[in-house]
């Protein structure tokens, strides 16, 4: 097990390096640069800016400098948000996104798993149909529609909650709901089909024949097996959710990290593009590793070597 | 059996969510408390004028909304009054020498920084020289200081060569290399705000990113900045005119999305919003909290004059004549723009202090409000393309924001009427700007919002060597008039040269002016009074008062 984990960590470092290298060269291929504005700034000022941030050097030199900095934990200065370091931006914004995203993941797990089970246990009956309609809707309606609708109905029309920033606990309701909407629906569907599959297995019949109680049947035999696909999904989903959502942050004015992914690219803020990408890649890889280890705990039949 | 297991499952689920909720409660309550503590019972005006600023460092800024915020927390030597004229700021008086090359500013008594330390003329010397520092790389250095003696050496690295001096604590003298009739506007420009040497040297570029190190000298000072959320400025007790500031602070909500701003306005959370969703404008017109006011700026079309068929002035003229500017501005753009009659529109000032456009073309607009299809066809025929025959399909490039795409689609229709076929190419913003600047386009949308009200600011855009001359318009006569305007000391001669330049440009159709920019905003007069708007596109919140 330890050997396996060590091997995976080594592999993760290589993966992150590949991601960083690819991102570095790809982002430099898109036209434009960080110091452009509608009004042209003087060539002298542009040259001075490029010299200051080392953009006047060859791409290869820039790459070496960047990677060297990265090895020392230096993500560099943001090119657009003058005076702020990339690390500072990530460190201040990530907790905000993580808090909202974390709540959303928790809610979607609880709701998704329980409703998925209910639907499976009532296959073909009213509750199954009801839940399935809800799940399909949740998957089909895009996030920005959910956000706008929530903000309009509960914020602007009913004035029940604040739609502006995170001023009090009520202002968390809408963004968390909006973020949880899709994963809840997805987990519901995943759980339902996987549960149906498990319920039809021979060992379930054996369990029933042995005279095990319903709870034991469900939790010890069915759920443990049926939840595996959900675990697979939740790992990367958690990573993507806690780094924040551009749309949700924009609509509810939340100072999270999600917006930085998009604004960094739109503004060609090279160091911030690198920083956020590496950060997300690391999270995803980490979560996948955690999921793989969880697998082993949930299903001891899985062998790693 | 099934039912029982279900009940249990639900119970489990509910317990977990209850735990989730309670942890949620405790953590967020503390946030609510801290916000309340920060604002307390103070009279804080809540506004929205733009998204998170990239920088709040006066020297580094190039954005309009950040400039607006900077001017609430800093005060330059001079300010602009409601009529757009120069007024005393940190300087209580100023004198210009006979030859127009020396400006002597007398600072007010007892000026202080927001941290209570004294502000002297040396601070202006430091701040102005800092703008030239290549390590600072101020985007507006050339605009605001290139007429000062020693600018070239300063920008090359030796900033002490910039000829500004402080003979005593209250006197600040600027020596210009040539007379600059609009220098007073520059002395009121956000880039030339004084910044405190101590904090800048101690904290580097980061001085302007945190409230604690953001020392300023204006009516307000920053007390909190949560990036992408809000900037809170509170009244600066050390400001010389603090007793006349009636509000305790301004909260700038850093909202990027117009719909989010609009929702917050409707919910009563914000009293003033600048970003109004364009789709709501039709329903807002006529409402007494919706305002439209002109600003100095022109929406125009650049034609790549180095490419066929745009090398031919007749083709350019034909395209211009075929546009119904009245329809475009008032119907298509819903009155958020005004139809352009000239290139230099309302708000730009002539040398005699009247509006420049009133004296243009003998007081008549150059462009008719509606399209002149006959004249357009005639021009096209004169160019050798009767009814557009022989013309290739033209390409119009624009980015997709605001009304840009609608304008492009309108042009497709309008030019079709004179037999011109148009392709529209939508380009992402960050790629669009370099593409336009490099001349990789045929026709492109363009626009300019003035930095100061002197018409040279917009007319030099088409000067052959100007960095913003995207269409590479090149007419030596035009350049000669602008050269004359920048050197002459005679106001009449200067005015005549500027008017002549505009005439040449329009006769040549060196670019196609389409509409004038307006600012439009929502302001809840039941909550706030006294905010005023200048043609520069700035709102002045320092005179505001909370009512009701």
Tab-separated table of N, CA, C and O in Angstrom, chain A residues 249-290:
chain	number	residue	atom	x	y	z
A	249	UNK	N	-20.061	32.851	-9.152
A	249	UNK	CA	-19.369	33.963	-8.508
A	249	UNK	C	-19.721	35.291	-9.139
A	249	UNK	O	-19.846	36.302	-8.461
A	250	UNK	N	-19.882	35.273	-10.441
A	250	UNK	CA	-20.186	36.509	-11.137
A	250	UNK	C	-21.594	36.983	-10.772
A	250	UNK	O	-21.810	38.155	-10.490
A	251	UNK	N	-22.538	36.060	-10.784
A	251	UNK	CA	-23.928	36.454	-10.556
A	251	UNK	C	-24.188	36.830	-9.097
A	251	UNK	O	-24.897	37.782	-8.815
A	252	UNK	N	-23.563	36.119	-8.166
A	252	UNK	CA	-23.816	36.439	-6.759
A	252	UNK	C	-22.710	37.292	-6.127
A	252	UNK	O	-22.682	37.476	-4.920
A	253	UNK	N	-21.804	37.800	-6.967
A	253	UNK	CA	-20.721	38.672	-6.517
A	253	UNK	C	-19.948	38.066	-5.342
A	253	UNK	O	-19.905	38.592	-4.239
A	254	UNK	N	-19.388	36.895	-5.584
A	254	UNK	CA	-18.634	36.185	-4.550
A	254	UNK	C	-17.143	36.262	-4.879
A	254	UNK	O	-16.739	35.958	-5.998
A	255	UNK	N	-16.338	36.698	-3.930
A	255	UNK	CA	-14.904	36.844	-4.226
A	255	UNK	C	-14.150	35.512	-4.163
A	255	UNK	O	-13.196	35.349	-3.403
A	256	UNK	N	-14.581	34.541	-4.945
A	256	UNK	CA	-13.944	33.228	-4.940
A	256	UNK	C	-12.912	33.089	-6.034
A	256	UNK	O	-12.625	34.017	-6.794
A	257	UNK	N	-12.355	31.902	-6.131
A	257	UNK	CA	-11.260	31.662	-7.073
A	257	UNK	C	-11.740	31.382	-8.500
A	257	UNK	O	-11.012	31.597	-9.462
A	258	UNK	N	-12.988	30.888	-8.614
A	258	UNK	CA	-13.498	30.478	-9.927
A	258	UNK	C	-13.354	31.534	-11.000
A	258	UNK	O	-12.956	31.246	-12.125
A	259	UNK	N	-13.670	32.786	-10.643
A	259	UNK	CA	-13.588	33.858	-11.623
A	259	UNK	C	-12.176	34.064	-12.134
A	259	UNK	O	-11.972	34.441	-13.289
A	260	UNK	N	-11.192	33.774	-11.273
A	260	UNK	CA	-9.800	34.030	-11.661
A	260	UNK	C	-9.355	33.165	-12.834
A	260	UNK	O	-8.504	33.574	-13.613
A	261	UNK	N	-9.936	31.967	-12.950
A	261	UNK	CA	-9.578	31.089	-14.069
A	261	UNK	C	-9.898	31.781	-15.388
A	261	UNK	O	-9.089	31.796	-16.307
A	262	UNK	N	-11.105	32.347	-15.459
A	262	UNK	CA	-11.552	32.950	-16.705
A	262	UNK	C	-10.901	34.315	-16.931
A	262	UNK	O	-10.367	34.580	-18.013
A	263	UNK	N	-10.914	35.164	-15.904
A	263	UNK	CA	-10.346	36.500	-16.120
A	263	UNK	C	-8.853	36.413	-16.426
A	263	UNK	O	-8.341	37.208	-17.199
A	264	UNK	N	-8.179	35.440	-15.838
A	264	UNK	CA	-6.744	35.300	-16.120
A	264	UNK	C	-6.534	35.012	-17.603
A	264	UNK	O	-5.665	35.590	-18.243
A	265	UNK	N	-7.368	34.136	-18.163
A	265	UNK	CA	-7.205	33.790	-19.574
A	265	UNK	C	-7.612	34.965	-20.453
A	265	UNK	O	-6.894	35.354	-21.366
A	266	UNK	N	-8.760	35.568	-20.150
A	266	UNK	CA	-9.210	36.704	-20.951
A	266	UNK	C	-8.224	37.859	-20.929
A	266	UNK	O	-8.060	38.559	-21.909
A	267	UNK	N	-7.578	38.047	-19.784
A	267	UNK	CA	-6.645	39.162	-19.667
A	267	UNK	C	-5.222	38.762	-19.997
A	267	UNK	O	-4.328	39.559	-19.889
A	268	UNK	N	-5.009	37.504	-20.372
A	268	UNK	CA	-3.660	36.992	-20.668
A	268	UNK	C	-2.723	37.240	-19.486
A	268	UNK	O	-1.575	37.647	-19.672
A	269	UNK	N	-3.257	37.003	-18.285
A	269	UNK	CA	-2.425	37.150	-17.097
A	269	UNK	C	-1.663	35.832	-16.931
A	269	UNK	O	-2.055	34.945	-16.178
A	270	UNK	N	-0.549	35.715	-17.650
A	270	UNK	CA	0.150	34.437	-17.783
A	270	UNK	C	0.453	33.746	-16.455
A	270	UNK	O	0.216	32.557	-16.297
A	271	UNK	N	1.000	34.519	-15.502
A	271	UNK	CA	1.368	33.871	-14.238
A	271	UNK	C	0.147	33.355	-13.492
A	271	UNK	O	0.188	32.302	-12.876
A	272	UNK	N	-0.958	34.101	-13.583
A	272	UNK	CA	-2.169	33.657	-12.893
A	272	UNK	C	-2.789	32.445	-13.605
A	272	UNK	O	-3.314	31.536	-12.958
A	273	UNK	N	-2.698	32.403	-14.927
A	273	UNK	CA	-3.175	31.223	-15.669
A	273	UNK	C	-2.410	29.994	-15.178
A	273	UNK	O	-2.980	28.964	-14.840
A	274	UNK	N	-1.087	30.141	-15.101
A	274	UNK	CA	-0.251	29.019	-14.652
A	274	UNK	C	-0.612	28.617	-13.230
A	274	UNK	O	-0.814	27.441	-12.931
A	275	UNK	N	-0.696	29.604	-12.362
A	275	UNK	CA	-0.960	29.339	-10.956
A	275	UNK	C	-2.278	28.600	-10.751
A	275	UNK	O	-2.326	27.557	-10.088
A	276	UNK	N	-3.348	29.127	-11.362
A	276	UNK	CA	-4.660	28.507	-11.151
A	276	UNK	C	-4.701	27.118	-11.788
A	276	UNK	O	-5.273	26.190	-11.208
A	277	UNK	N	-4.080	26.962	-12.956
A	277	UNK	CA	-4.111	25.661	-13.625
A	277	UNK	C	-3.371	24.606	-12.811
A	277	UNK	O	-3.863	23.487	-12.619
A	278	UNK	N	-2.193	24.972	-12.340
A	278	UNK	CA	-1.407	24.022	-11.555
A	278	UNK	C	-2.154	23.664	-10.269
A	278	UNK	O	-2.200	22.511	-9.855
A	279	UNK	N	-2.763	24.671	-9.681
A	279	UNK	CA	-3.506	24.448	-8.443
A	279	UNK	C	-4.661	23.471	-8.678
A	279	UNK	O	-4.846	22.504	-7.938
A	280	UNK	N	-5.418	23.697	-9.740
A	280	UNK	CA	-6.551	22.811	-10.045
A	280	UNK	C	-6.070	21.403	-10.378
A	280	UNK	O	-6.623	20.404	-9.890
A	281	UNK	N	-4.997	21.339	-11.183
A	281	UNK	CA	-4.473	20.020	-11.562
A	281	UNK	C	-4.050	19.236	-10.322
A	281	UNK	O	-4.343	18.046	-10.185
A	282	UNK	N	-3.380	19.930	-9.405
A	282	UNK	CA	-2.936	19.274	-8.179
A	282	UNK	C	-4.127	18.742	-7.382
A	282	UNK	O	-4.120	17.605	-6.905
A	283	UNK	N	-5.152	19.583	-7.275
A	283	UNK	CA	-6.346	19.157	-6.535
A	283	UNK	C	-6.985	17.925	-7.170
A	283	UNK	O	-7.332	16.962	-6.479
A	284	UNK	N	-7.144	17.958	-8.481
A	284	UNK	CA	-7.798	16.846	-9.165
A	284	UNK	C	-7.005	15.558	-8.951
A	284	UNK	O	-7.562	14.499	-8.637
A	285	UNK	N	-5.680	15.671	-9.114
A	285	UNK	CA	-4.835	14.487	-8.963
A	285	UNK	C	-4.906	13.951	-7.544
A	285	UNK	O	-5.034	12.745	-7.306
A	286	UNK	N	-4.896	14.880	-6.589
A	286	UNK	CA	-4.967	14.505	-5.184
A	286	UNK	C	-6.280	13.785	-4.885
A	286	UNK	O	-6.315	12.737	-4.227
A	287	UNK	N	-7.371	14.331	-5.394
A	287	UNK	CA	-8.692	13.750	-5.137
A	287	UNK	C	-8.800	12.359	-5.760
A	287	UNK	O	-9.381	11.449	-5.177
A	288	UNK	N	-8.234	12.233	-6.957
A	288	UNK	CA	-8.285	10.935	-7.618
A	288	UNK	C	-7.536	9.904	-6.790
A	288	UNK	O	-7.979	8.761	-6.639
A	289	UNK	N	-6.419	10.327	-6.221
A	289	UNK	CA	-5.637	9.434	-5.370
A	289	UNK	C	-6.442	9.030	-4.137
A	289	UNK	O	-6.512	7.841	-3.782
A	290	UNK	N	-7.077	10.016	-3.524
A	290	UNK	CA	-7.898	9.736	-2.344
A	290	UNK	C	-9.005	8.751	-2.698
A	290	UNK	O	-9.275	7.784	-1.963
